[in-house]
Short mmCIF file of C-alpha atoms in Angstrom, two decimals:
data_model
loop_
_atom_site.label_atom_id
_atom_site.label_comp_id
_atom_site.label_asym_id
_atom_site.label_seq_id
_atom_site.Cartn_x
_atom_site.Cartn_y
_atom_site.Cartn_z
CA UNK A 167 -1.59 -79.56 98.52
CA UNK A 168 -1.15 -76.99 101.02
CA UNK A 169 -2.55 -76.56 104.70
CA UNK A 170 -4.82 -73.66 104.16
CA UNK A 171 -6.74 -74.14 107.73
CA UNK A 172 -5.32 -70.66 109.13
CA UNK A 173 -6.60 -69.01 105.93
CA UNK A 174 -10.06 -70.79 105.47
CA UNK A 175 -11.47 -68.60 108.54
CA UNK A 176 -11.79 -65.77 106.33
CA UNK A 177 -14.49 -66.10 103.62
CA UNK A 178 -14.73 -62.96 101.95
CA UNK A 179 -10.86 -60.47 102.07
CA UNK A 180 -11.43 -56.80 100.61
CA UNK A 181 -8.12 -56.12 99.01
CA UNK A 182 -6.84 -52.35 98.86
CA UNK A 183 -3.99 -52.12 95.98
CA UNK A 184 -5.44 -55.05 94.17
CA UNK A 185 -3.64 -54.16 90.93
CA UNK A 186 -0.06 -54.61 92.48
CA UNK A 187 2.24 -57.43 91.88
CA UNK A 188 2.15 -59.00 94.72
CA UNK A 189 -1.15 -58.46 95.63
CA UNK A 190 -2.32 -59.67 92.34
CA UNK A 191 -0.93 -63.18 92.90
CA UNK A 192 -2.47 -63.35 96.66
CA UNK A 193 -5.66 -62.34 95.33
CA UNK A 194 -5.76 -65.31 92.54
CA UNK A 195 -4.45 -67.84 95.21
CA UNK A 196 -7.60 -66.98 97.60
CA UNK A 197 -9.74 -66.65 94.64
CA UNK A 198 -8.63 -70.29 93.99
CA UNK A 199 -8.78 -71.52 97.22
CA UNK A 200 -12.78 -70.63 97.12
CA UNK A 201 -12.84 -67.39 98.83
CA UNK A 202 -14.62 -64.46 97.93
CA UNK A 203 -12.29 -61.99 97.07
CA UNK A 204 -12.85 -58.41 95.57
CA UNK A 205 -10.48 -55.29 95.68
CA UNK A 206 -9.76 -51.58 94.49
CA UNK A 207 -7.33 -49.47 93.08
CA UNK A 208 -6.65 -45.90 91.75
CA UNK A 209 -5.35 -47.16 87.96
CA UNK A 210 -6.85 -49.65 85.37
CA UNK A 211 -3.69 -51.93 84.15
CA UNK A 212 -3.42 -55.54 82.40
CA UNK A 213 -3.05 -57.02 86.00
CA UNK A 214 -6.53 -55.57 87.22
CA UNK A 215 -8.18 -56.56 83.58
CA UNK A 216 -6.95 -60.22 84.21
CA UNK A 217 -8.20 -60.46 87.68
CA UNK A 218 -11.56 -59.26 86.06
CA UNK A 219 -11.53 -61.80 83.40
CA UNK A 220 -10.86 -64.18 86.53
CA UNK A 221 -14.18 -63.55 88.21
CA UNK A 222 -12.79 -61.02 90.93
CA UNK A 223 -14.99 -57.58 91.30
CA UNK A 224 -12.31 -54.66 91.18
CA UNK A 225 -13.48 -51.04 91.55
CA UNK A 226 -10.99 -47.97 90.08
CA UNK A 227 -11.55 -45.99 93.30
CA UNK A 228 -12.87 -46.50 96.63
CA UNK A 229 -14.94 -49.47 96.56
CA UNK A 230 -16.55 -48.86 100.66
CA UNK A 231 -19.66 -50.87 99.65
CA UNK A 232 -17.65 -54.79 99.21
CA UNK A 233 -14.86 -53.52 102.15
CA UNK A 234 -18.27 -53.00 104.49
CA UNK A 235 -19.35 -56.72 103.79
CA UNK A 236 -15.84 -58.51 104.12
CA UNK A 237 -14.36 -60.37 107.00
CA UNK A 238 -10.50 -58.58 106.37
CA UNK A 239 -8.79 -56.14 104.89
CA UNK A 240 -5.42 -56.78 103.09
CA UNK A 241 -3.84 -53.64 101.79
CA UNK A 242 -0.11 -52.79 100.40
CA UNK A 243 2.35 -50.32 102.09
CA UNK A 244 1.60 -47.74 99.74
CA UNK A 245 -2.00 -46.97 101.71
CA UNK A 246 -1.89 -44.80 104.29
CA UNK A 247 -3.55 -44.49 107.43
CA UNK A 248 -6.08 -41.90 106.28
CA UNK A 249 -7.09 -43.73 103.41
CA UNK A 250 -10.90 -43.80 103.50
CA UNK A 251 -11.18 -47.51 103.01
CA UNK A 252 -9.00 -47.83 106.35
CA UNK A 253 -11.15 -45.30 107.66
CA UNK A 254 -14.03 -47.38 107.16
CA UNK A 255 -12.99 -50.50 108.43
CA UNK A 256 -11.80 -49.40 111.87
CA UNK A 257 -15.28 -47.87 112.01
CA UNK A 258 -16.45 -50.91 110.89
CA UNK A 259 -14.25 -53.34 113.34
CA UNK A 260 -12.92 -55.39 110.61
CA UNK A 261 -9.05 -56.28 111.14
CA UNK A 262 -6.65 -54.72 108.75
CA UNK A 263 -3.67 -56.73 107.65
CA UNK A 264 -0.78 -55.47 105.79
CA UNK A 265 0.34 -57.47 102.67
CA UNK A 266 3.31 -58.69 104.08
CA UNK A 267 1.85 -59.84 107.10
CA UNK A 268 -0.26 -61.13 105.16
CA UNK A 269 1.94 -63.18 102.92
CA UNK A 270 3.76 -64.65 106.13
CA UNK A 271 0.46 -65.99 107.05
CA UNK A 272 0.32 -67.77 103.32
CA UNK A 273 4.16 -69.10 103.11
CA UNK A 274 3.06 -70.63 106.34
CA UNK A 275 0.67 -72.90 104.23
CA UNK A 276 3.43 -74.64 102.11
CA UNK A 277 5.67 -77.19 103.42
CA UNK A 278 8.27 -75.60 101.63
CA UNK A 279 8.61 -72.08 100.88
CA UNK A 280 11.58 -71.45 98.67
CA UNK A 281 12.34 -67.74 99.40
CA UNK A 282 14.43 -65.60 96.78
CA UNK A 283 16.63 -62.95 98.08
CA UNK A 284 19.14 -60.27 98.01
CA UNK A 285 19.94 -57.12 96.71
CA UNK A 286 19.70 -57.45 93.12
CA UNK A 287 18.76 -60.87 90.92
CA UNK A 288 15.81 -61.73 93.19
CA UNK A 289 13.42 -61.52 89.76
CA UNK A 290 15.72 -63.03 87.42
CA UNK A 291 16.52 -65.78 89.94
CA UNK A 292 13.39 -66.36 90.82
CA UNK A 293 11.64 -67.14 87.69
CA UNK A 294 15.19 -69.51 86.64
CA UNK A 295 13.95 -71.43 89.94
CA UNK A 296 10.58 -71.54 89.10
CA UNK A 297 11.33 -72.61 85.22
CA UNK A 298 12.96 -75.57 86.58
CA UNK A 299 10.45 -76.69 88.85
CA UNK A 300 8.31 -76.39 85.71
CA UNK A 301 10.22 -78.31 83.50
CA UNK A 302 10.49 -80.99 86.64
CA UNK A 303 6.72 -81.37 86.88
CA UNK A 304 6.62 -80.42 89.95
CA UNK A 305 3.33 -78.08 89.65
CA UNK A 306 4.94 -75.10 92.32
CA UNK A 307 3.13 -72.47 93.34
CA UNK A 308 4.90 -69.09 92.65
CA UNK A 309 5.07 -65.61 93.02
CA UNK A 310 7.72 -63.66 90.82
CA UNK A 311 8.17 -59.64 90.92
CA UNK A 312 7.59 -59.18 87.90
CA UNK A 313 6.03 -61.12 84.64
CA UNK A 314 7.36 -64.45 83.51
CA UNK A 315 6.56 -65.56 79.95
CA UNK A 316 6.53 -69.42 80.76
CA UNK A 317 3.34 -68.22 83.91
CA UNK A 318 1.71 -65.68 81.84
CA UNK A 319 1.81 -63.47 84.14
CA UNK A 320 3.61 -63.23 87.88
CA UNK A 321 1.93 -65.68 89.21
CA UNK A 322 1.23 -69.18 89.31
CA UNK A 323 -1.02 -71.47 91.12
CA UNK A 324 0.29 -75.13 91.78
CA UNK A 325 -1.26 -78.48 93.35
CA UNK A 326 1.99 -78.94 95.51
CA UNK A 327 3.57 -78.37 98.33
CA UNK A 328 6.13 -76.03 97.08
CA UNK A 329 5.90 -72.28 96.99
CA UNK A 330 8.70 -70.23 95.23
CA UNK A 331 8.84 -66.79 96.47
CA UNK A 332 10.75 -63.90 95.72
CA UNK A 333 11.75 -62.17 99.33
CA UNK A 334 12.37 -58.67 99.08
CA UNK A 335 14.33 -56.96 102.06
CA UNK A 336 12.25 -53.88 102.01
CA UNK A 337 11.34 -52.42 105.22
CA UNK A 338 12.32 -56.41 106.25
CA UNK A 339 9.04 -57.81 104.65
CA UNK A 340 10.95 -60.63 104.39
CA UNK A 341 11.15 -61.29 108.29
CA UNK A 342 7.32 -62.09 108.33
CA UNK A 343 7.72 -65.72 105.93
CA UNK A 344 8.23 -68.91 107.27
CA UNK A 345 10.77 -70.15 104.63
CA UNK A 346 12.08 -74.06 104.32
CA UNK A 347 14.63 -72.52 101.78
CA UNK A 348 16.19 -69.60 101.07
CA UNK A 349 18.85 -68.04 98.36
CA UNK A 350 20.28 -65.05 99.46
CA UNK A 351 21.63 -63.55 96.11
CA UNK A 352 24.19 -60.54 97.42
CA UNK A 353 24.16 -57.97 100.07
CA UNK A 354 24.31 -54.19 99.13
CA UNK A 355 23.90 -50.57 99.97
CA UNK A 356 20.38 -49.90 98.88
CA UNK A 357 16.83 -48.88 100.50
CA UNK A 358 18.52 -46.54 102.82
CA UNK A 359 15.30 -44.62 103.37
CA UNK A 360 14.21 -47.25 105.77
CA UNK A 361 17.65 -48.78 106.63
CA UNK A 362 19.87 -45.87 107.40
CA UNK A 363 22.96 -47.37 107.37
CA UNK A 364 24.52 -50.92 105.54
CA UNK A 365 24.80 -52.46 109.31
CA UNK A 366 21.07 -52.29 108.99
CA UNK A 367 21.02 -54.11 105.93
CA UNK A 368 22.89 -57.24 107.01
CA UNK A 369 21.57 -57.42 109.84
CA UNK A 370 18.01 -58.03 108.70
CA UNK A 371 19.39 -60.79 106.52
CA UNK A 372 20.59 -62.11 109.61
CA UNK A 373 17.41 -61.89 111.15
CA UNK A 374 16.29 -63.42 107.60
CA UNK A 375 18.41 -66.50 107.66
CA UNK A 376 17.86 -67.42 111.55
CA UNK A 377 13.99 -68.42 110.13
CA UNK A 378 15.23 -71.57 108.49
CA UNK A 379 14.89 -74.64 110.42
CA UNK A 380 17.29 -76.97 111.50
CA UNK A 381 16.28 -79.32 107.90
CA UNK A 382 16.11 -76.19 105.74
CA UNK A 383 18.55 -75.52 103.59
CA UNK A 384 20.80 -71.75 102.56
CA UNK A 385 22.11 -71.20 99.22
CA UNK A 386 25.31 -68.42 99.59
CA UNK A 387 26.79 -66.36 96.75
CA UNK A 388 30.36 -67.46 97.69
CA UNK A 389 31.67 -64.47 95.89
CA UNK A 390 29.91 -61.78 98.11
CA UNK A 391 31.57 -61.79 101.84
CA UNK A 392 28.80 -60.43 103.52
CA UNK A 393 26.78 -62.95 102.43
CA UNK A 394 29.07 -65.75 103.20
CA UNK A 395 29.16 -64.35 106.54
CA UNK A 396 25.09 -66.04 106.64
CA UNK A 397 26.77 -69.01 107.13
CA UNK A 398 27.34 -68.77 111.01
CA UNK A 399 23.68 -68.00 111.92
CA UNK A 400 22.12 -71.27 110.80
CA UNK A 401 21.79 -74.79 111.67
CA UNK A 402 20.36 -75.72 108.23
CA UNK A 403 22.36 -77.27 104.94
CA UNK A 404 24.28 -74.44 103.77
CA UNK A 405 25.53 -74.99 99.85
CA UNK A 406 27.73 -71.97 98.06
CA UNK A 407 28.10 -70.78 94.88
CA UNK A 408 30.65 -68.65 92.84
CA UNK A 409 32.56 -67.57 90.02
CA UNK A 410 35.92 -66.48 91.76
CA UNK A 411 35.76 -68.17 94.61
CA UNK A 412 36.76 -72.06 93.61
CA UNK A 413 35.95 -73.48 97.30
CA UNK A 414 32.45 -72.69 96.48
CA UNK A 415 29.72 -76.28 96.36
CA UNK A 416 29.02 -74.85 92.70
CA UNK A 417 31.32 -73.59 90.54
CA UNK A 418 31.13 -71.91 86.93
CA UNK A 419 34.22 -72.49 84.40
CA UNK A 420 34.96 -71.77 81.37
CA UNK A 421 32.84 -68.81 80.50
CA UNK A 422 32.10 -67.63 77.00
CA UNK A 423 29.87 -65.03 75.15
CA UNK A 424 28.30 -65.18 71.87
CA UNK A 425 27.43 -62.08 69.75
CA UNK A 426 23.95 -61.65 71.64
CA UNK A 427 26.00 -61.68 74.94
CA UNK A 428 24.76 -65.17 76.04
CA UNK A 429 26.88 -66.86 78.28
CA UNK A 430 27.63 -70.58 77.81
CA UNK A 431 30.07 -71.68 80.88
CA UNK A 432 30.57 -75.29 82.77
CA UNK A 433 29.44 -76.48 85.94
CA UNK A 434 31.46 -77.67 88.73
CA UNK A 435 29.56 -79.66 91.52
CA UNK A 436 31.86 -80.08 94.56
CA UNK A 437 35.06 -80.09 91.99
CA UNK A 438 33.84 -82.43 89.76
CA UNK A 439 32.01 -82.05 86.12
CA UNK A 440 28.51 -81.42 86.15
CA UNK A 441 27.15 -80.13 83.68
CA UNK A 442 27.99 -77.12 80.89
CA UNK A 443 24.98 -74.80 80.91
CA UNK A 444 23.92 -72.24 78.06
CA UNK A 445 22.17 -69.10 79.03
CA UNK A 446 19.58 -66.97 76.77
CA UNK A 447 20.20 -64.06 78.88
CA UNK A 448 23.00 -61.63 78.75
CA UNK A 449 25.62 -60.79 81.54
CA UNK A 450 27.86 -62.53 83.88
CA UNK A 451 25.96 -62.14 86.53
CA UNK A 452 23.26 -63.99 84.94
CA UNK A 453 25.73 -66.92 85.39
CA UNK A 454 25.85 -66.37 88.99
CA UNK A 455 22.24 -66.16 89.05
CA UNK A 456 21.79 -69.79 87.15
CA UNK A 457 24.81 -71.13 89.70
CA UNK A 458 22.12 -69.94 92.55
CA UNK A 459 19.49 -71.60 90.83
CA UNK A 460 21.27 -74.94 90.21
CA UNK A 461 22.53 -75.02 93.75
CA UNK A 462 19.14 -75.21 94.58
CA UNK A 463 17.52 -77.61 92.26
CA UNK A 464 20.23 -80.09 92.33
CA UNK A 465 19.31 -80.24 96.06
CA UNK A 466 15.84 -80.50 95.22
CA UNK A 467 16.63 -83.62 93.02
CA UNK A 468 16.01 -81.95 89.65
CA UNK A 469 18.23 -83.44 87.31
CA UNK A 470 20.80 -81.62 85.45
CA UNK A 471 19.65 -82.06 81.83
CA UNK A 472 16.25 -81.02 82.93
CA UNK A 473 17.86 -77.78 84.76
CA UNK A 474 20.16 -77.31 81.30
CA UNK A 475 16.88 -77.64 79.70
CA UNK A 476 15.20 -75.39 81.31
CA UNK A 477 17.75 -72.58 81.49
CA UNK A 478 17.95 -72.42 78.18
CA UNK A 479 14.27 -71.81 77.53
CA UNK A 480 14.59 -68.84 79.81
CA UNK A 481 15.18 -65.43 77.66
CA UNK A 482 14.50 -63.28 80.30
CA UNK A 483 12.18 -61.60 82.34
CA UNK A 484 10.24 -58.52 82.04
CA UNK A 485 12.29 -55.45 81.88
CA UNK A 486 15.49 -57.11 82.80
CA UNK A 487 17.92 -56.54 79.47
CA UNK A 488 14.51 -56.91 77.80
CA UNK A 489 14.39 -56.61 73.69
CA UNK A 490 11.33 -54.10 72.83
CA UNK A 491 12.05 -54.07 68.87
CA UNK A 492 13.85 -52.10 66.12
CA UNK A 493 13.83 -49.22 64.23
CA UNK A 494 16.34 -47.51 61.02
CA UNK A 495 18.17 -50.98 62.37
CA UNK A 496 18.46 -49.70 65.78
CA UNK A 497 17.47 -52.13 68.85
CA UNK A 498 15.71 -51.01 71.54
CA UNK A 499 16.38 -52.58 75.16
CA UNK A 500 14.29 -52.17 78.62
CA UNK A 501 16.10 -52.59 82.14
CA UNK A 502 14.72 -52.41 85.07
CA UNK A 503 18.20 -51.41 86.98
CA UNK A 504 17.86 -48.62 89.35
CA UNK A 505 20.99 -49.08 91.97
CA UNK A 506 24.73 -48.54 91.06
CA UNK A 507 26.18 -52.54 91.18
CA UNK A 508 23.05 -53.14 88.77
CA UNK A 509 23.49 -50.57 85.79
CA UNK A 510 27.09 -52.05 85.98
CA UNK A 511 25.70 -55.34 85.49
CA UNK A 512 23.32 -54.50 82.60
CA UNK A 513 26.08 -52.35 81.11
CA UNK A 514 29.06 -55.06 81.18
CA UNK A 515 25.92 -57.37 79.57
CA UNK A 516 25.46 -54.86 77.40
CA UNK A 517 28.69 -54.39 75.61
CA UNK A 518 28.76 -58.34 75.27
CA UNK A 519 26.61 -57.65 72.23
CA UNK A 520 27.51 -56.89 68.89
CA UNK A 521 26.55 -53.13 68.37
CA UNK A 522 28.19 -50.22 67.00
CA UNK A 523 27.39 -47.18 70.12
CA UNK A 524 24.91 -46.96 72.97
CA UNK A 525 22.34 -44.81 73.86
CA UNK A 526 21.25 -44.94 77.61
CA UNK A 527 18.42 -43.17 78.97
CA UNK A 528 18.78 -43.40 82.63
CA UNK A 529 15.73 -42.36 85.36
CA UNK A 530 16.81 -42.03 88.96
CA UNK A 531 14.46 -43.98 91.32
CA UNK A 532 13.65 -42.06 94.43
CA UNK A 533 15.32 -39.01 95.79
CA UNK A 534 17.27 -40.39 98.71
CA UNK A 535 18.44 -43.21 96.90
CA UNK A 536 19.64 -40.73 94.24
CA UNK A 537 21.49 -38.71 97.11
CA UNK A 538 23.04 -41.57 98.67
CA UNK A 539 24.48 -43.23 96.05
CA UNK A 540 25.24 -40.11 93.78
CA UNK A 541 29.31 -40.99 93.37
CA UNK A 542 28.61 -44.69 92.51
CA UNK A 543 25.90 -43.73 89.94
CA UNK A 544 28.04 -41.33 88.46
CA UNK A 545 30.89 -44.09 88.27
CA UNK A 546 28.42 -46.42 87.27
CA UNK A 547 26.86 -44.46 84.15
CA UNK A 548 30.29 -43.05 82.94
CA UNK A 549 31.12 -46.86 81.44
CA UNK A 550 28.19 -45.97 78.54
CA UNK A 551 28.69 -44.32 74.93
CA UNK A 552 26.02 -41.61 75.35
CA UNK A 553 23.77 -40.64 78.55
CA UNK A 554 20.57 -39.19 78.56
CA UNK A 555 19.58 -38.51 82.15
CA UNK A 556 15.52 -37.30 83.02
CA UNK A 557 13.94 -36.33 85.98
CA UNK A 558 13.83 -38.56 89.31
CA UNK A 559 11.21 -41.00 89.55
CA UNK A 560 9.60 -39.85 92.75
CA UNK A 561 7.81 -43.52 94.30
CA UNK A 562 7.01 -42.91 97.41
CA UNK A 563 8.92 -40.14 98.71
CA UNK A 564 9.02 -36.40 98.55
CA UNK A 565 12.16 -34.02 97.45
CA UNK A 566 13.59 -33.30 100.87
CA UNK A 567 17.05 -33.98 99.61
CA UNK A 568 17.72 -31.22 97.68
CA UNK A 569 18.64 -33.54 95.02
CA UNK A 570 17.63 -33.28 91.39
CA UNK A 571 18.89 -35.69 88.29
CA UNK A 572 20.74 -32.47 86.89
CA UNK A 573 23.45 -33.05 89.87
CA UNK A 574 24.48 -36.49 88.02
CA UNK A 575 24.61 -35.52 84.48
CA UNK A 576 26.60 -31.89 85.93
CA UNK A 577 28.90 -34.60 87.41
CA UNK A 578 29.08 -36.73 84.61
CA UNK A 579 29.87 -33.49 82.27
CA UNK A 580 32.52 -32.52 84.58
CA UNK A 581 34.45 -35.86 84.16
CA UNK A 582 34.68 -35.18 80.41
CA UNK A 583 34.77 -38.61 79.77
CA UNK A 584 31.23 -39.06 78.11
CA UNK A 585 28.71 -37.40 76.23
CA UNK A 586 25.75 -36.88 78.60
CA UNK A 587 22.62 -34.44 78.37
CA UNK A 588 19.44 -33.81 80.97
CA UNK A 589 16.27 -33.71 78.90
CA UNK A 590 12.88 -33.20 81.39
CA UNK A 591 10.46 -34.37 78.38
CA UNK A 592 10.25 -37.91 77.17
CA UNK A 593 9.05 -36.34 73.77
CA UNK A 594 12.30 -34.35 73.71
CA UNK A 595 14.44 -37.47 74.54
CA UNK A 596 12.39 -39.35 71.62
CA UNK A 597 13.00 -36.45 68.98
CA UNK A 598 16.70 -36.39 70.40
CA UNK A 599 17.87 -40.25 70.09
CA UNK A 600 16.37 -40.64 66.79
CA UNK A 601 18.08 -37.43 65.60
CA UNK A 602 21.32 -38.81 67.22
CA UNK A 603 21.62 -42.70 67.38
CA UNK A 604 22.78 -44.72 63.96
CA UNK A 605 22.58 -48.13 62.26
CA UNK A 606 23.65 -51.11 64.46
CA UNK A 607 23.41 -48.66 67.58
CA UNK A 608 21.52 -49.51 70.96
CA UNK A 609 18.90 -47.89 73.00
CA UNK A 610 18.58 -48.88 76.44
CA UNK A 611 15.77 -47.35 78.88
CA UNK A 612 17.23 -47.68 82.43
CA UNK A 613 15.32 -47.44 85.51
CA UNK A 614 12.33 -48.56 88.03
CA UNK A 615 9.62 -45.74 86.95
CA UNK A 616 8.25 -44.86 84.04
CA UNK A 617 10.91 -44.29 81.60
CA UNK A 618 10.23 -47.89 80.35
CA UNK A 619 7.54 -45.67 78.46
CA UNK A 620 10.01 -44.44 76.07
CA UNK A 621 10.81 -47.50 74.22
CA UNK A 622 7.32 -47.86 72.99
CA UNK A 623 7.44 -44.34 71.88
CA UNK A 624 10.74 -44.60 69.86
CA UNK A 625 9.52 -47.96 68.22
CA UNK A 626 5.84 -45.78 67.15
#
């Protein structure tokens, strides 16, 4: 059970941007632990409903009336400084903590925190990890980005010692946990908002990786350099993984695809059989994702007919290659990929299945992301049948980078090599792919905002 001493001072924690994923999980984990928790946010959703039905007060709004009687304030990144709740507690003296501060304070808790990181993969990865521990009986604790069918939700709250985390790099969030473990899936040019340059970027997984103790352990993608690299700033066990690279600890051989795009590949522990793993999720690098995963059970002692097991059972989770239905015989996918290196990923998936043409609906996710990246997006998108690009999916920031999503699908035009239209209006897209796509075609909504709206409408 975990040390919850440094937590158990506070007795009641206001919570501002209750309703987000993370904060959702931290506010079920105090609500379990026996302390009074209540929150607000600006939008109803199935999170906030749940953490209703769960006995914790949420108000849609400004709730200044259960902030004024709490010991702390927890609120996300997203709140700003005037926010009248912050307002209110400095008036009020009551110490403000921001999530990931607050987080650090929670992995610190756990006797091991098994931290999930990297560029792209941390959700997938982390709910394969937690799966296993699942199917092990070993009761974790965990905290996923996203929902995971086997939790119900993105959240779970064990009676154990372990804590499986996914570790996002973001404006080095990461940096404030006190991991035992950590996976460090790839590093990549992304988030350059806050990290300016790709120096930046490895250099806070530096920073990342020198928080592991001496009897921690590191889990290495063998097949990205930069990450390999991790290797020299630790004392802990390091163990590798890889597809191309064959001095890797754990190796994958052997790979096949059936007609859905599932992988099925063999296992090579230290250059010797160890197991042949099948995958219900699509893409090669969903097989380096379960080689990251099995690296780190196997050290864990979970056996490798329980990990096989539990692999198997995973088909995903949400919005990553995610199956929303079917219409006129058409099949409607969901990603979540917003960066270059992943819409290449979902699209070499992709085209493992057995489909006639696709239809991709891409949303750009933040302007400067958009801007930086333009080249590799176009390269990236130009591997699809037929694009459909929309407008950029603000987030956080505001258009100061003269950027719009017209510049890619101008660009994409230009190359002559695909078929690619803007279209502002998600109605318009609807009435366009359903005048457009065929029989035994694919739809595929791409993209961190909102677009995963138009799936739903197609399918109505």
């Amino acid at each position: 059970m975990a040390n919850i001493d440094n937590i158990k001072k506070y007795k009641h924690i206001h919570m501002i941007g209750i309703g987000g994923v993370s904060m959702s999980g931290i506010a079920e984990i105090l609500n379990y632990w026996g302390i009074k928790v209540t929150g607000s946010d600006l939008n109803k959703s199935e999170i906030i409903n749940k953490l209703i039905n769960n006995g914790i007060k949420v108000k849609i709004g400004h709730d200044l009336e259960n902030l004024s009687t709490s010991d702390a304030i927890v609120y996300t990144a997203a709140i700003k400084n005037n926010d009248p709740e912050i307002l209110k507690a400095k008036e009020l003296n009551i110490p403000t903590i921001e999530r990931s501060d607050f987080l650090g304070e929670l992995t610190k808790s756990f006797e091991h925190t098994i931290g999930i990181s990297g560029t792209h993969g941390k959700t997938t990865t982390t709910s394969m990890v937690s799966i296993c521990f699942l199917e092990a009986n070993m009761d974790p604790n965990i905290q996923v980005g996203g929902i995971l069918k086997q939790i119900n939700g993105n959240y779970k709250i064990g009676n154990s010692e372990y804590f499986i985390i996914e570790a996002c790099e973001y404006v080095e969030s990461f940096l404030k946990f006190s991991p035992k473990s950590e996976i460090i899936l790839n590093i990549d040019n992304d988030h350059l908002d806050y990290f300016q340059n790709f120096e930046n970027i490895k250099n806070a997984f530096v920073k990342y990786v020198k928080l592991l103790p001496s009897n921690g352990l590191l889990v290495l993608n063998a097949d990205d350099s930069n990450c390999l690299d991790l290797k020299n700033h630790t004392n802990s066990t390091v163990l590798t993984y890889g597809i191309k690279n064959e001095t890797a600890n754990f190796v994958a051989k052997n790979i096949n695809f059936d007609n859905n795009g599932f992988p099925s590949f063999d296992v090579l522990k230290n250059n010797n059989f160890y197991s042949n793993i099948k995958l219900s999720v699509a893409g090669i690098h969903n097989v380096s994702n379960a080689l990251a995963c099995i690296s780190l059970c196997d050290y864990y002692g979970i056996s490798s007919d329980i990990i096989k097991k539990a692999l198997l059972s995973f088909t995903g989770a949400h919005r990553r290659l995610e199956y929303k239905g079917k219409f006129n015989n058409i099949s409607v996918y969901d990603d979540y990929a917003h960066h270059p290196t992943e819409i290449s990923a979902t699209c070499k998936a992709l085209y493992n299945k057995d489909f006639n043409e696709a239809w991709v609906i891409f949303q750009p996710h933040t302007y400067s992301r958009t801007k930086n990246l333009i080249t590799e997006f176009t390269e990236a998108l130009s591997n699809f049948d037929n694009i459909i690009i929309t407008d950029i999916y603000a987030a956080r920031e505001n258009n100061t980078y003269n950027i719009s999503s017209k510049d890619i699908a101008d660009r994409l035009n230009s190359s002559r090599k695909v078929n690619c239209q803007y279209i502002k209006d998600f109605n318009d897209i609807v009435s366009y792919v359903k005048e457009h796509a065929k029989p035994n075609d694919i739809i595929l909504t791409l993209g961190a905002g909102n677009v995963t709206d138009i799936g739903p409408m197609l399918l109505n």
